[in-house]
XYZ file of C-alpha atoms in Angstrom:
746
model
C 0.095 -0.108 -0.128
C 1.264 3.446 -0.834
C 1.841 5.142 2.763
C 0.724 8.321 1.649
C -2.644 7.298 2.278
C -1.876 8.808 5.802
C 0.468 11.895 5.092
C 2.142 14.119 7.670
C 2.863 17.790 6.445
C 5.731 18.453 9.002
C 5.644 22.245 7.738
C 2.188 23.040 8.706
C 2.071 19.593 11.100
C -1.562 18.676 9.329
C -2.741 14.692 9.055
C -4.589 13.882 6.050
C -5.881 10.282 6.145
C -7.917 9.064 2.691
C -8.976 6.688 0.678
C -11.173 6.865 -2.595
C -13.985 7.641 -0.905
C -13.021 9.883 2.459
C -10.609 12.334 3.944
C -10.291 12.661 7.675
C -7.875 15.849 8.311
C -6.457 17.136 11.398
C -3.820 19.499 12.639
C -1.477 20.294 15.442
C -2.255 23.638 16.660
C 0.295 26.720 17.467
C -0.778 25.719 21.222
C 0.124 21.792 20.693
C -3.426 20.355 20.693
C -4.796 18.277 18.260
C -7.422 19.947 16.345
C -10.006 18.384 14.288
C -10.576 19.964 10.528
C -12.634 17.947 8.261
C -14.179 14.693 7.835
C -16.255 13.733 4.715
C -16.182 12.974 1.025
C -12.572 12.754 -0.270
C -10.706 16.104 -1.040
C -7.179 16.770 -2.534
C -4.461 16.583 -0.736
C -2.304 20.092 -0.305
C 0.026 21.220 1.829
C -1.880 22.911 4.571
C -5.799 23.217 5.517
C -5.088 25.926 7.944
C -8.301 27.830 6.479
C -10.434 25.141 8.070
C -9.133 25.690 11.751
C -11.507 28.432 12.854
C -10.683 30.690 15.880
C -12.345 33.932 16.831
C -11.957 36.116 20.041
C -15.001 35.483 22.116
C -15.726 36.811 25.292
C -15.374 35.012 28.791
C -13.320 32.505 26.732
C -10.474 31.275 28.086
C -7.225 30.910 25.663
C -5.376 28.245 25.294
C -2.185 30.488 25.079
C -0.735 33.818 25.788
C 0.798 34.559 22.432
C -2.752 33.535 20.395
C -5.662 35.190 22.361
C -7.943 34.024 19.579
C -7.585 30.330 20.303
C -9.512 28.974 23.034
C -10.167 25.216 23.438
C -13.950 25.723 23.964
C -14.078 27.066 20.436
C -12.090 24.765 18.444
C -12.780 21.208 17.117
C -10.780 18.490 19.322
C -9.611 15.045 18.569
C -9.835 14.146 22.396
C -10.718 16.813 24.365
C -10.067 17.326 28.292
C -11.947 19.229 31.027
C -10.205 22.278 33.264
C -7.823 24.047 30.996
C -10.133 26.055 28.961
C -12.682 23.400 27.089
C -16.040 23.809 29.290
C -17.684 20.767 27.206
C -17.950 17.244 28.239
C -14.690 15.700 28.054
C -13.347 12.559 26.188
C -11.322 11.496 29.139
C -11.297 12.420 32.624
C -8.545 11.190 35.481
C -7.876 11.580 39.215
C -4.423 12.083 39.918
C -2.641 11.291 43.037
C -2.935 14.817 44.115
C -6.567 14.738 43.761
C -6.693 16.856 40.821
C -8.297 15.991 38.043
C -6.433 18.694 35.564
C -4.741 17.686 32.120
C -3.830 19.391 29.132
C -2.627 17.031 26.436
C -0.477 18.229 23.568
C 1.190 16.721 20.764
C 4.155 14.821 21.471
C 5.017 12.579 18.643
C 3.190 9.939 15.958
C 3.775 6.889 14.125
C 2.596 5.536 10.697
C 2.241 2.047 10.198
C 1.157 -0.716 7.457
C -2.112 -2.752 8.479
C -3.658 -2.842 11.376
C -2.591 -4.182 15.066
C -5.211 -5.717 17.311
C -6.052 -3.676 20.668
C -5.265 -6.845 23.198
C -7.956 -8.692 24.846
C -10.684 -6.866 22.865
C -12.690 -7.547 19.745
C -11.686 -5.561 16.974
C -11.818 -5.079 13.232
C -8.882 -6.623 11.537
C -7.024 -6.913 8.044
C -5.633 -10.211 6.516
C -3.313 -8.131 4.104
C -1.174 -4.757 5.239
C -2.357 -3.248 2.177
C -5.972 -3.698 3.440
C -5.636 -0.714 5.401
C -3.120 1.866 7.193
C -2.668 3.256 10.802
C -1.817 6.599 12.565
C -0.873 6.463 15.913
C -0.714 10.122 17.574
C 0.951 10.386 21.076
C -0.277 13.503 23.574
C 0.974 13.823 26.674
C 0.742 15.557 29.728
C 4.257 15.720 31.245
C 3.174 17.405 34.668
C 0.406 14.735 35.421
C 2.206 11.787 33.659
C -0.368 10.754 31.664
C 0.084 9.759 28.048
C -2.539 8.937 25.265
C -2.139 7.177 21.852
C -4.793 7.782 19.753
C -5.171 5.396 17.251
C -6.632 5.962 13.439
C -7.147 2.700 10.761
C -7.930 3.691 7.685
C -9.290 1.005 5.151
C -8.751 1.009 1.687
C -12.104 -0.044 0.179
C -14.315 1.219 2.713
C -15.492 4.429 3.576
C -14.372 3.618 7.304
C -11.850 4.770 10.235
C -11.425 2.760 13.495
C -10.400 4.409 16.540
C -9.564 3.922 20.200
C -7.450 5.484 22.771
C -4.813 3.981 24.983
C -4.349 5.567 28.321
C -1.002 5.063 30.109
C 0.509 6.539 33.405
C 4.536 7.310 33.265
C 5.055 7.627 36.633
C 3.004 7.365 39.957
C -0.709 6.386 40.110
C -3.767 7.431 38.470
C -7.573 6.383 38.296
C -9.384 7.057 34.923
C -12.802 7.725 35.462
C -14.311 8.368 31.918
C -12.254 7.253 28.500
C -14.121 7.839 25.313
C -13.224 5.141 22.387
C -13.979 8.378 19.799
C -14.629 11.922 19.982
C -15.167 14.206 16.809
C -16.521 17.598 16.914
C -18.651 18.548 13.531
C -18.930 22.211 12.684
C -22.465 22.433 12.568
C -25.781 20.998 13.893
C -27.801 20.698 10.922
C -28.337 16.856 11.359
C -30.919 14.105 12.729
C -29.710 11.986 14.792
C -30.734 8.121 14.104
C -30.932 5.406 16.731
C -31.978 1.998 17.279
C -34.142 1.660 20.287
C -36.571 -0.521 21.580
C -37.031 -3.454 24.454
C -37.361 -7.000 24.792
C -39.011 -8.296 21.797
C -39.046 -5.253 19.906
C -35.448 -4.532 19.412
C -33.839 -1.806 17.327
C -36.506 0.384 15.863
C -35.147 3.051 14.081
C -35.899 6.305 15.764
C -35.040 9.768 14.156
C -35.044 13.160 15.791
C -33.639 16.359 14.982
C -30.446 17.764 17.108
C -31.078 20.477 19.199
C -28.649 22.827 21.622
C -27.816 20.490 24.601
C -27.105 16.868 24.892
C -28.975 14.147 23.025
C -27.927 10.470 23.484
C -28.337 6.629 24.232
C -26.682 4.269 26.527
C -26.814 1.230 28.230
C -25.947 0.552 32.311
C -27.569 -2.980 32.342
C -24.085 -4.859 32.231
C -24.587 -5.634 28.380
C -25.168 -3.612 25.235
C -29.087 -4.185 26.209
C -32.349 -4.606 24.198
C -32.901 -0.822 24.580
C -30.527 0.870 23.036
C -27.992 -0.454 20.205
C -24.310 0.698 20.859
C -24.538 3.014 17.270
C -25.988 6.183 16.439
C -25.992 8.260 13.105
C -25.886 11.904 12.092
C -27.892 12.276 8.826
C -28.241 15.790 6.868
C -31.836 16.741 6.506
C -31.988 15.888 2.706
C -30.594 12.449 3.681
C -32.464 9.564 2.477
C -31.853 5.659 1.886
C -29.943 6.793 -1.375
C -28.623 10.051 -1.139
C -27.363 12.997 1.143
C -24.627 12.937 3.594
C -24.502 10.842 6.989
C -22.179 10.018 9.582
C -22.106 6.424 11.394
C -20.617 5.773 14.583
C -20.877 2.253 16.110
C -19.037 0.587 19.151
C -17.337 -2.772 19.270
C -18.457 -3.522 22.726
C -20.824 -5.405 24.366
C -20.791 -3.776 28.057
C -22.120 -0.632 29.469
C -22.134 2.023 26.919
C -22.741 5.624 26.181
C -23.108 7.356 22.745
C -24.189 10.829 22.622
C -24.091 14.046 20.464
C -23.598 17.567 22.488
C -24.540 20.755 20.568
C -22.850 23.573 22.428
C -24.503 27.499 21.990
C -22.240 27.759 18.638
C -23.677 24.692 17.296
C -20.418 22.884 17.068
C -21.754 19.059 17.322
C -19.085 16.749 19.920
C -20.215 13.100 19.285
C -18.674 10.549 21.924
C -18.472 7.076 22.053
C -17.350 4.603 24.712
C -17.922 2.870 28.003
C -20.221 4.450 30.162
C -18.090 6.425 32.836
C -21.281 5.566 35.637
C -19.656 3.024 37.648
C -16.796 3.157 35.468
C -13.133 3.662 37.189
C -9.478 2.051 36.204
C -6.478 2.202 38.603
C -3.418 2.642 36.857
C -0.279 2.080 38.257
C 3.392 3.524 36.799
C 3.986 1.952 33.408
C 0.523 0.466 33.031
C -2.350 1.226 30.690
C -5.917 1.011 29.695
C -7.083 0.392 26.219
C -10.694 1.391 25.046
C -12.800 -0.848 22.928
C -12.816 0.225 19.347
C -15.436 2.374 17.556
C -15.986 2.429 13.669
C -17.070 5.822 12.261
C -18.617 5.687 8.547
C -19.093 8.282 6.354
C -21.454 8.077 3.407
C -22.906 10.538 0.640
C -24.965 7.903 -0.283
C -27.484 7.927 1.855
C -28.181 5.432 4.968
C -28.012 2.501 2.361
C -24.460 3.432 1.682
C -23.712 3.760 5.321
C -25.047 0.490 6.109
C -23.519 -1.558 3.097
C -19.929 0.140 4.323
C -20.514 -1.447 7.829
C -22.329 -4.555 6.119
C -18.742 -5.211 4.032
C -16.585 -4.121 7.120
C -18.329 -6.150 9.695
C -19.084 -9.223 7.692
C -15.546 -9.737 6.050
C -13.117 -8.023 8.813
C -14.923 -8.370 12.158
C -16.590 -11.661 11.916
C -14.101 -14.366 12.167
C -13.727 -18.363 11.587
C -14.869 -21.040 9.310
C -18.698 -19.715 8.932
C -17.463 -16.023 8.012
C -17.975 -16.695 4.613
C -19.990 -19.780 4.522
C -23.519 -19.783 4.187
C -25.625 -20.856 7.635
C -26.724 -24.389 7.746
C -30.895 -24.752 8.207
C -31.750 -25.658 11.499
C -34.828 -26.616 14.104
C -34.758 -25.894 17.400
C -36.428 -27.770 19.687
C -37.164 -24.747 22.300
C -40.840 -23.698 21.113
C -41.523 -27.502 20.229
C -40.950 -28.969 23.806
C -39.414 -26.029 26.228
C -38.287 -28.250 29.170
C -40.464 -31.195 28.405
C -38.646 -33.948 26.635
C -36.666 -37.256 26.490
C -34.544 -38.463 23.544
C -37.257 -40.158 21.765
C -38.966 -37.246 21.852
C -36.053 -35.238 20.257
C -35.235 -37.618 17.907
C -38.591 -37.706 16.557
C -38.527 -33.825 15.881
C -35.269 -34.636 14.171
C -36.417 -37.356 11.486
C -39.047 -35.166 10.680
C -36.629 -32.611 10.007
C -34.305 -34.567 8.377
C -37.057 -35.392 6.020
C -38.094 -32.046 5.209
C -34.493 -30.729 4.517
C -33.110 -29.872 7.878
C -29.412 -29.910 8.175
C -28.919 -28.749 11.894
C -30.647 -30.042 14.989
C -30.518 -27.805 18.051
C -30.885 -28.985 21.610
C -32.095 -25.797 23.687
C -32.283 -25.251 27.479
C -33.078 -28.535 29.678
C -30.189 -30.857 28.865
C -28.426 -30.766 32.321
C -29.625 -32.413 35.739
C -31.981 -30.476 37.507
C -33.025 -28.481 34.855
C -36.835 -28.976 34.351
C -37.698 -25.379 34.637
C -35.662 -22.323 35.094
C -35.089 -22.397 38.669
C -32.349 -24.864 38.802
C -29.251 -26.630 37.199
C -27.278 -23.705 35.657
C -23.594 -23.528 36.920
C -22.972 -27.391 37.268
C -23.494 -28.185 33.702
C -23.795 -31.811 34.679
C -25.685 -33.836 31.603
C -29.138 -35.156 32.635
C -28.433 -38.929 31.788
C -32.169 -39.774 32.129
C -33.249 -37.320 29.119
C -29.912 -38.585 27.299
C -28.912 -42.122 28.256
C -25.968 -41.992 25.993
C -25.202 -38.298 27.293
C -24.311 -35.492 24.902
C -22.090 -37.994 22.738
C -24.475 -41.049 22.516
C -27.195 -38.111 21.486
C -24.736 -36.597 18.870
C -24.124 -39.875 17.384
C -27.509 -40.661 16.729
C -27.962 -37.487 15.082
C -24.899 -38.025 13.063
C -26.759 -41.495 11.639
C -29.955 -39.553 10.557
C -27.244 -37.099 8.643
C -27.872 -34.104 10.833
C -25.331 -32.088 12.769
C -25.628 -31.253 16.327
C -26.236 -27.722 17.815
C -26.513 -27.342 21.801
C -27.502 -24.428 23.853
C -25.610 -22.994 26.880
C -25.876 -19.783 29.235
C -22.759 -19.910 30.938
C -22.658 -16.880 32.475
C -25.448 -17.318 35.490
C -26.108 -19.703 38.294
C -29.049 -20.846 39.964
C -29.342 -21.014 43.569
C -29.203 -24.505 45.097
C -26.164 -25.695 42.490
C -23.136 -26.726 43.716
C -21.177 -23.899 42.319
C -23.698 -21.520 44.059
C -23.250 -23.419 47.387
C -19.391 -24.107 47.326
C -18.341 -20.618 45.884
C -21.011 -17.907 46.972
C -17.821 -15.530 46.397
C -18.347 -16.189 42.637
C -21.451 -14.772 42.389
C -21.973 -10.813 41.779
C -23.038 -9.475 45.034
C -22.164 -7.569 48.108
C -22.081 -9.205 51.465
C -25.040 -8.095 53.758
C -27.126 -6.483 50.860
C -30.041 -8.397 49.065
C -28.933 -9.823 45.747
C -31.363 -9.310 43.296
C -32.378 -12.205 41.080
C -33.339 -12.333 37.111
C -35.198 -15.193 35.686
C -34.572 -16.961 38.906
C -30.718 -16.853 38.419
C -27.799 -14.516 39.557
C -24.720 -13.619 37.674
C -21.601 -15.127 37.863
C -18.185 -13.135 38.238
C -16.609 -13.072 35.414
C -14.251 -10.521 36.481
C -12.375 -13.308 38.321
C -10.337 -15.180 36.214
C -10.963 -18.523 38.179
C -14.600 -18.394 37.396
C -14.036 -18.225 33.852
C -11.580 -21.129 34.239
C -13.771 -23.123 36.436
C -16.936 -22.794 33.863
C -14.552 -23.281 30.617
C -13.478 -26.680 32.347
C -17.144 -27.662 32.916
C -18.204 -26.726 29.175
C -15.208 -28.853 27.669
C -15.867 -31.476 29.778
C -19.350 -31.816 28.386
C -18.380 -31.195 24.876
C -15.274 -32.854 24.180
C -16.514 -35.818 21.872
C -19.847 -34.553 21.568
C -19.896 -34.011 17.732
C -21.463 -30.751 18.609
C -20.974 -28.187 15.704
C -23.101 -25.124 16.604
C -23.618 -23.592 20.494
C -26.017 -20.789 20.946
C -24.875 -18.548 23.875
C -27.505 -17.422 25.783
C -27.544 -14.401 28.457
C -31.069 -14.234 30.119
C -30.571 -11.301 32.808
C -29.032 -7.679 33.480
C -26.495 -7.131 35.693
C -27.063 -5.884 39.308
C -25.399 -5.435 42.574
C -22.091 -5.580 40.559
C -19.757 -6.207 43.546
C -16.788 -8.692 43.108
C -16.074 -10.502 46.316
C -12.972 -11.537 44.846
C -11.621 -7.813 44.283
C -10.359 -5.227 46.724
C -12.138 -1.730 47.184
C -9.940 -0.153 44.858
C -10.833 -2.594 42.075
C -14.800 -2.437 42.167
C -14.980 0.264 39.387
C -13.685 -2.121 37.266
C -15.636 -4.990 37.645
C -18.273 -4.229 35.098
C -15.718 -3.760 32.423
C -13.844 -6.757 33.298
C -16.703 -9.171 33.486
C -17.131 -8.380 29.758
C -13.301 -9.007 29.219
C -14.026 -12.101 30.844
C -16.868 -13.234 28.447
C -14.707 -12.454 25.733
C -11.966 -14.687 27.135
C -14.173 -17.596 27.466
C -15.284 -16.938 23.882
C -11.591 -17.080 22.464
C -10.828 -19.873 24.723
C -13.491 -22.133 23.171
C -13.045 -20.857 19.983
C -9.761 -21.720 19.628
C -10.301 -25.070 21.471
C -13.097 -26.094 18.963
C -12.619 -24.072 15.634
C -15.069 -25.912 13.667
C -18.226 -24.931 16.034
C -20.524 -22.140 14.672
C -21.480 -19.819 17.840
C -24.373 -17.640 17.772
C -24.910 -15.762 20.243
C -28.206 -14.857 22.297
C -29.148 -12.544 25.296
C -32.926 -13.002 25.731
C -33.047 -12.733 22.007
C -31.488 -9.305 20.928
C -30.235 -8.123 24.281
C -26.519 -8.403 23.205
C -26.351 -7.882 19.736
C -23.532 -5.765 19.074
C -20.420 -5.495 17.142
C -18.228 -7.060 20.283
C -20.192 -10.276 19.625
C -19.955 -10.175 16.240
C -16.159 -10.958 16.441
C -16.500 -14.164 18.216
C -20.082 -15.263 17.082
C -20.810 -14.556 13.353
C -24.659 -14.600 13.924
C -27.003 -13.686 16.640
C -30.397 -14.369 17.616
C -31.904 -11.517 16.589
C -35.130 -11.312 18.823
C -37.369 -13.625 20.887
C -40.215 -12.060 18.861
C -40.722 -14.485 15.867
C -44.110 -13.088 14.714
C -43.311 -12.237 11.235
C -44.732 -8.802 11.035
C -42.819 -7.742 14.456
C -39.333 -9.226 12.704
C -40.042 -7.204 9.916
C -39.193 -4.110 11.878
C -36.839 -5.662 13.676
C -34.578 -7.152 11.130
C -35.022 -4.030 8.866
C -33.886 -2.017 11.803
C -30.780 -4.369 12.222
C -29.816 -3.803 8.654
C -28.645 -0.353 9.617
C -25.541 -1.698 11.091
C -25.169 -5.501 10.669
C -24.746 -7.786 7.885
C -27.710 -10.041 6.708
C -25.914 -13.192 7.642
C -25.552 -12.260 11.465
C -29.228 -12.171 11.855
C -30.682 -15.385 13.315
C -34.307 -15.755 11.666
C -36.371 -18.792 12.268
C -39.917 -19.539 11.170
C -42.119 -20.465 14.265
C -45.728 -21.775 15.136
C -49.194 -20.032 15.226
C -50.507 -18.216 16.989
C -46.978 -17.008 18.048
C -45.936 -17.546 21.225
C -45.119 -13.860 21.908
C -47.553 -12.107 19.958
C -50.495 -14.526 19.746
C -50.694 -13.868 16.331
C -51.640 -15.456 13.445
C -49.566 -15.090 10.233
C -49.288 -17.097 6.593
C -46.605 -19.406 6.877
C -45.316 -18.372 3.451
C -44.896 -14.955 5.111
C -43.246 -16.336 8.026
C -40.565 -18.138 5.755
C -40.577 -14.782 3.652
C -39.193 -12.981 6.335
C -36.900 -15.517 8.036
C -35.341 -16.011 4.620
C -33.273 -12.809 4.788
C -31.136 -14.121 7.421
C -29.445 -17.467 8.998
C -32.872 -19.203 8.869
C -34.170 -22.044 10.470
C -37.318 -23.622 12.462
C -38.501 -22.706 15.865
C -41.737 -25.217 16.001
C -42.877 -28.536 16.644
C -42.684 -29.815 12.772
C -44.594 -33.187 14.104
C -47.610 -31.175 14.077
C -47.662 -29.523 10.866
C -50.167 -30.558 8.495
C -49.118 -32.718 5.525
C -49.974 -29.520 3.371
C -47.823 -27.438 5.538
C -44.891 -30.064 5.012
C -44.892 -29.475 1.603
C -44.940 -25.998 2.152
C -41.960 -26.111 4.533
C -40.124 -28.632 2.017
C -39.997 -25.635 -0.748
C -39.070 -23.261 1.557
C -35.942 -25.326 2.657
C -35.669 -25.978 -0.986
C -35.732 -22.526 -1.858
C -33.328 -21.037 0.881
C -30.840 -23.677 -0.114
C -30.933 -22.427 -4.033
C -30.873 -19.183 -2.905
C -29.139 -18.588 0.843
C -25.728 -17.440 -0.567
C -26.929 -14.121 -2.099
C -29.946 -14.085 1.070
C -26.883 -13.911 3.432
C -24.180 -12.456 1.745
C -25.620 -10.365 -1.171
C -25.645 -6.280 -1.278
C -28.787 -5.630 1.116
C -31.057 -2.282 0.147
C -33.585 -1.175 2.161
C -36.321 0.373 -0.373
C -39.683 1.005 1.693
C -39.820 1.074 5.574
C -42.274 -0.729 7.685
C -41.801 2.434 10.295
C -43.487 4.529 7.685
C -46.760 2.844 6.317
C -48.396 -0.389 5.908
C -45.530 -1.926 3.690
C -41.841 -3.047 3.900
C -39.890 -3.966 0.973
C -35.872 -4.996 0.577
C -33.871 -6.573 -1.819
C -30.727 -8.126 -2.095
C -28.315 -8.502 -5.170
C -25.174 -10.953 -6.021
C -21.517 -9.722 -6.237
C -21.960 -10.098 -10.107
C -25.284 -8.080 -10.142
C -26.950 -11.412 -12.281
C -29.405 -12.501 -9.318
C -31.135 -10.400 -7.054
C -34.254 -10.974 -4.698
C -36.993 -8.544 -3.438
C -38.851 -9.153 -0.615
C -42.172 -7.564 -0.413
C -44.198 -7.296 2.675
C -47.756 -5.847 3.368
C -49.538 -5.879 6.786
C -52.782 -5.272 6.141
C -55.413 -5.867 3.300
C -56.135 -2.456 1.627
C -59.016 -2.257 -0.803
C -59.547 -0.317 -3.891
C -55.774 1.092 -3.194
C -53.684 3.073 -5.564
C -51.523 1.287 -8.064
C -47.883 -0.100 -6.443
C -44.756 0.016 -7.894
C -41.262 0.035 -6.393
C -37.621 1.256 -7.928
C -35.273 -1.348 -7.375
C -31.781 -0.649 -6.373
C -28.205 -2.110 -7.085
C -29.031 -3.754 -10.565
C -26.797 -3.646 -13.592
C -28.514 -1.061 -15.623
C -27.402 -2.871 -19.012
C -28.690 -6.257 -18.112
C -31.793 -8.013 -18.817
C -33.711 -9.761 -16.186
C -36.357 -12.122 -15.920
C -38.765 -11.267 -13.082
C -40.302 -14.342 -11.858
C -44.048 -14.021 -10.209
C -44.869 -11.357 -12.967
C -42.896 -13.507 -15.872
C -41.531 -10.661 -17.604
C -38.198 -9.486 -18.706
C -37.121 -5.907 -17.716
C -33.471 -4.119 -18.071
C -31.917 -3.242 -15.069
C -32.321 0.494 -15.989
C -36.377 0.275 -16.191
C -36.439 -1.378 -12.940
C -34.428 1.210 -11.004
C -36.177 4.219 -12.553
C -39.543 3.188 -13.669
C -39.949 0.436 -11.124
C -41.413 -2.743 -10.336
C -45.217 -3.549 -10.638
C -46.246 -4.275 -7.011
C -50.143 -4.130 -7.919
C -52.376 -6.814 -6.772
C -55.923 -7.469 -5.759
C -55.876 -4.928 -3.503
C -55.842 -2.322 -6.229
C -59.478 -2.752 -6.761
C -62.131 -4.914 -5.753
C -60.326 -7.616 -3.484
C -62.716 -10.449 -4.043
C -60.170 -13.683 -3.427
C -57.567 -11.155 -2.421
C -54.650 -12.177 -0.448
C -55.392 -11.007 3.040
C -53.513 -9.612 5.660
C -49.784 -10.028 6.433
C -49.186 -10.896 2.576
C -45.735 -11.312 0.876
C -44.051 -11.875 -1.923
C -40.514 -12.438 -2.858
C -39.692 -11.550 -6.700
C -36.676 -13.616 -8.082
C -34.645 -11.274 -10.924
C -32.245 -13.572 -12.942
C -30.096 -12.394 -15.851
C -31.779 -14.104 -18.935
C -29.020 -16.148 -19.986
C -29.316 -17.894 -16.594
C -32.182 -20.419 -15.826
C -35.149 -18.395 -14.329
C -36.541 -19.713 -11.097
C -40.242 -18.570 -8.901
C -41.353 -18.979 -5.468
């Protein structure tokens, strides 16, 4: 790679990071502080950009240096601001020094430019497979009086309009306590944005919410010990004219699974400060001399191709250079999970009957969910001991796996390794391994307590228990669940000085256990889960290339959930299943075809009792499975386009396009039946304008430019007298294939 992708002009002391799509420019100001000049569409390289550094004398401002009374830290855009030496806004870094002072004045010390990208130790992060894929700038700031140094890491990727950032804070001498350390701080020159966030709750995760920026603070957060159902560690700022395909948008995503904060702070002069990182509430980190603290990685994306342009950048980067392992680039196996079919009430024969039916229908993977270990006939016992229940599985996991293998099915297994029930051996023998403060009532959630993963001994104990169960079992898939938020986050194995680090160390322990299991079982496909989508974040994607998107499997609700999830996460990461009706969460009845047409845009499977299906339903399931096997590569890994939002009306439309643009699938969904409605058409995206496509369903041939400009006709019986119309919750999938290829229809 040409190292001029990151260029430092020694005369003007300006840094310019660029690729073909974006530029990021900053400079060392006269005062020695690092100032932000520009982030956006690629601009030409030049000797200096000093005209972009805006500084004016303002009343009551505190100046940064006597020689330049116009330069105030309160009124310039900064890269990593601190509080107390002129900037009156919220800081990126806050420390407490041995004398009780929190004052810092970070100034440029030096920098280095490196090929490729190095991984932050102990944390999930984006990566490269060849040095040519990226270039990294490391700028060192220091406060010599305080003995504090900060390394700011910036990686710009060759082919994605994205920059990955993190900070490393170190103490040169003495001691210090870090009370706040953001992964990213970015000052933008105006406030003319709408803020986009993904918000919700259990069973309605990642709904798209948009609001205009105002003076003051607006943001999202989690204090649940995990990223949570309520807010996702992501926000975007988009211009007022930005839609799915045009206009400027900035995306900010945190590769972390614990407590986080994401906020946009607009000052009285309409500068917008975006900050993203670990939430400072209940956080502190003690630094000894020579020690350092590394923040999680944040990824910022710029697109002038609208929301879809931003999303596709995240899809490419997270799908190919965050997810890892054997299944990163492989289509995912079609599975059946026994949970909603049996819950805890099963024995081996009941499971095998379900498995045999699944095999007949074309299923590839059987997943044994909760209840396979001793004292686990409800959710009140068994967690933590991980002893196989031989009454339910006479031959254990090994014997059951062998029987599945003879049927021609792979074996998947559910675990929840971060929790413990009262009454288990683990709970009784090691009460100090449960997060709680002695003498204070410990809260339960789903009849369980949280293990102290900040303690390495706990991680090792659970690792030994799980490997004892898994070794020789033929398990090729693990669903890793986490079913409660964290409370009473006090570690009995840590002294008073370390309590502020417990929640962060907990997440590091989770990452460590994932890494140990992945190294031992490199062929296992991990799927993360947290009561559905309670920990669907980029940190988890580094270890598990797919996540159970939501416990809510109702097709109509899943359209919204999967639509919102697609703002950041690749389609291959979304666990999406067909479940029974009435739906177990919504009590709603939707057609089997629509349940399949929603779930096929994800890691596809079934969550129902296959033996209770009618013969007609079984034939429909066989056809769904044949369809997914035929098209799952483009469904899971194609370029994804959102065409119509379920949050804005009665319809939702999306599509995916193969890399060579010879195949595309369009998903059309209408919630409620209409009568005498207007004609319907939708403009498609991502096609080859010069390619002639056969459109199944309509059985017509159209060129790509027609479909993208004139649109695909989606009118049906609702556009007139309904008669024998489709009814509520109708869906269709249009298959577009280049005419030189054989056509197909669903």
